[in-house]
């Protein structure tokens, strides 16, 4: 909150109403910048866990391995990176463009079906019934969502 009201009761009320910080006028630009940077640090995503499990699948993110019921899954490096990215954003709809930038490193977005092909291959390895996926869902006209 950035305001001219500097009474303690105003600050307390602002913070209780949901403000992350309370800065009164006049303020120094460097102080404001430092407060914004601190807020951004606190808002960053937590590091993903070292291991992640869903159903019979267990993924070791440090060793870059995956197993189903203890048996190794043969994932290519790209498939593993795709799975890792989706796990880190589980529950979120992720666009094909986001995947192309994050997993393939494309800066400009070519017209390609590579994401769809890799997701289909990954589904065949992870899902018990790839035609009716339980973990890796298609979000029509958006992209994909991992719900593990």
PDB file of C-alpha atoms in Angstrom, residues 41-124:
ATOM      1  CA  UNK A  41      11.707 -12.696  -3.440  1.00  0.00           C
ATOM      2  CA  UNK A  42       8.994 -13.869  -1.055  1.00  0.00           C
ATOM      3  CA  UNK A  43       6.594 -14.502  -3.928  1.00  0.00           C
ATOM      4  CA  UNK A  44       8.948 -16.728  -5.939  1.00  0.00           C
ATOM      5  CA  UNK A  45       7.988 -20.349  -6.417  1.00  0.00           C
ATOM      6  CA  UNK A  46       9.401 -22.726  -3.871  1.00  0.00           C
ATOM      7  CA  UNK A  47      11.925 -25.206  -5.181  1.00  0.00           C
ATOM      8  CA  UNK A  48      10.275 -28.386  -6.415  1.00  0.00           C
ATOM      9  CA  UNK A  49      10.628 -31.452  -4.206  1.00  0.00           C
ATOM     10  CA  UNK A  50      13.441 -33.909  -4.932  1.00  0.00           C
ATOM     11  CA  UNK A  51      10.943 -36.718  -5.418  1.00  0.00           C
ATOM     12  CA  UNK A  52       7.381 -36.623  -6.619  1.00  0.00           C
ATOM     13  CA  UNK A  53       4.902 -39.508  -6.679  1.00  0.00           C
ATOM     14  CA  UNK A  54       1.483 -39.954  -8.270  1.00  0.00           C
ATOM     15  CA  UNK A  55      -0.349 -43.229  -8.673  1.00  0.00           C
ATOM     16  CA  UNK A  56       2.269 -45.937  -9.228  1.00  0.00           C
ATOM     17  CA  UNK A  57       4.711 -43.401 -10.689  1.00  0.00           C
ATOM     18  CA  UNK A  58       7.640 -42.026  -8.708  1.00  0.00           C
ATOM     19  CA  UNK A  59       9.843 -39.310 -10.190  1.00  0.00           C
ATOM     20  CA  UNK A  60      13.300 -38.536  -8.799  1.00  0.00           C
ATOM     21  CA  UNK A  61      13.973 -34.991  -9.965  1.00  0.00           C
ATOM     22  CA  UNK A  62      17.620 -34.960  -8.833  1.00  0.00           C
ATOM     23  CA  UNK A  63      18.607 -38.205 -10.552  1.00  0.00           C
ATOM     24  CA  UNK A  64      16.215 -37.536 -13.465  1.00  0.00           C
ATOM     25  CA  UNK A  65      14.671 -40.990 -13.242  1.00  0.00           C
ATOM     26  CA  UNK A  66      11.122 -42.277 -13.104  1.00  0.00           C
ATOM     27  CA  UNK A  67       9.630 -45.618 -12.089  1.00  0.00           C
ATOM     28  CA  UNK A  68       6.238 -47.314 -12.254  1.00  0.00           C
ATOM     29  CA  UNK A  69       5.674 -49.703  -9.336  1.00  0.00           C
ATOM     30  CA  UNK A  70       9.445 -49.826  -8.878  1.00  0.00           C
ATOM     31  CA  UNK A  71      10.241 -50.667 -12.526  1.00  0.00           C
ATOM     32  CA  UNK A  72      12.261 -48.038 -14.427  1.00  0.00           C
ATOM     33  CA  UNK A  73      10.507 -45.955 -17.069  1.00  0.00           C
ATOM     34  CA  UNK A  74      12.530 -45.156 -20.172  1.00  0.00           C
ATOM     35  CA  UNK A  75      12.117 -41.400 -20.583  1.00  0.00           C
ATOM     36  CA  UNK A  76      14.162 -39.375 -23.040  1.00  0.00           C
ATOM     37  CA  UNK A  77      15.871 -36.275 -21.708  1.00  0.00           C
ATOM     38  CA  UNK A  78      13.248 -34.077 -23.391  1.00  0.00           C
ATOM     39  CA  UNK A  79      10.369 -36.164 -22.031  1.00  0.00           C
ATOM     40  CA  UNK A  80      11.818 -35.906 -18.535  1.00  0.00           C
ATOM     41  CA  UNK A  81      12.246 -32.127 -18.863  1.00  0.00           C
ATOM     42  CA  UNK A  82       8.650 -31.860 -20.059  1.00  0.00           C
ATOM     43  CA  UNK A  83       7.415 -33.927 -17.099  1.00  0.00           C
ATOM     44  CA  UNK A  84       9.551 -31.926 -14.671  1.00  0.00           C
ATOM     45  CA  UNK A  85       8.159 -28.625 -15.978  1.00  0.00           C
ATOM     46  CA  UNK A  86       4.577 -29.871 -15.756  1.00  0.00           C
ATOM     47  CA  UNK A  87       5.121 -31.213 -12.226  1.00  0.00           C
ATOM     48  CA  UNK A  88       6.522 -27.840 -11.150  1.00  0.00           C
ATOM     49  CA  UNK A  89       3.265 -26.244 -12.360  1.00  0.00           C
ATOM     50  CA  UNK A  90       0.853 -28.980 -11.327  1.00  0.00           C
ATOM     51  CA  UNK A  91      -2.739 -27.859 -11.356  1.00  0.00           C
ATOM     52  CA  UNK A  92      -1.993 -24.981 -13.759  1.00  0.00           C
ATOM     53  CA  UNK A  93      -2.968 -24.859 -17.405  1.00  0.00           C
ATOM     54  CA  UNK A  94       0.258 -24.530 -19.395  1.00  0.00           C
ATOM     55  CA  UNK A  95       0.231 -23.339 -23.001  1.00  0.00           C
ATOM     56  CA  UNK A  96       2.148 -24.986 -25.813  1.00  0.00           C
ATOM     57  CA  UNK A  97       4.064 -21.719 -26.183  1.00  0.00           C
ATOM     58  CA  UNK A  98       5.177 -21.854 -22.531  1.00  0.00           C
ATOM     59  CA  UNK A  99       6.338 -25.433 -23.030  1.00  0.00           C
ATOM     60  CA  UNK A 100       8.207 -24.584 -26.240  1.00  0.00           C
ATOM     61  CA  UNK A 101      10.041 -21.764 -24.462  1.00  0.00           C
ATOM     62  CA  UNK A 102      10.753 -23.570 -21.172  1.00  0.00           C
ATOM     63  CA  UNK A 103      11.532 -27.099 -22.396  1.00  0.00           C
ATOM     64  CA  UNK A 104      12.803 -26.538 -25.938  1.00  0.00           C
ATOM     65  CA  UNK A 105      14.284 -23.070 -25.443  1.00  0.00           C
ATOM     66  CA  UNK A 106      12.534 -21.497 -28.429  1.00  0.00           C
ATOM     67  CA  UNK A 107      12.543 -17.710 -28.319  1.00  0.00           C
ATOM     68  CA  UNK A 108      10.267 -17.269 -31.306  1.00  0.00           C
ATOM     69  CA  UNK A 109       7.399 -19.664 -31.531  1.00  0.00           C
ATOM     70  CA  UNK A 110       7.397 -21.824 -34.648  1.00  0.00           C
ATOM     71  CA  UNK A 111       4.285 -23.586 -35.849  1.00  0.00           C
ATOM     72  CA  UNK A 112       4.984 -27.113 -34.709  1.00  0.00           C
ATOM     73  CA  UNK A 113       3.262 -30.176 -33.275  1.00  0.00           C
ATOM     74  CA  UNK A 114       6.364 -31.226 -31.340  1.00  0.00           C
ATOM     75  CA  UNK A 115       4.770 -30.483 -27.945  1.00  0.00           C
ATOM     76  CA  UNK A 116       1.720 -32.574 -28.806  1.00  0.00           C
ATOM     77  CA  UNK A 117       3.864 -35.460 -30.047  1.00  0.00           C
ATOM     78  CA  UNK A 118       6.029 -35.428 -26.911  1.00  0.00           C
ATOM     79  CA  UNK A 119       2.986 -35.234 -24.634  1.00  0.00           C
ATOM     80  CA  UNK A 120       1.452 -38.218 -26.474  1.00  0.00           C
ATOM     81  CA  UNK A 121       4.687 -40.219 -26.020  1.00  0.00           C
ATOM     82  CA  UNK A 122       4.850 -39.249 -22.348  1.00  0.00           C
ATOM     83  CA  UNK A 123       1.221 -40.286 -21.849  1.00  0.00           C
ATOM     84  CA  UNK A 124       1.927 -43.717 -23.339  1.00  0.00           C
TER      85      UNK A 124
END
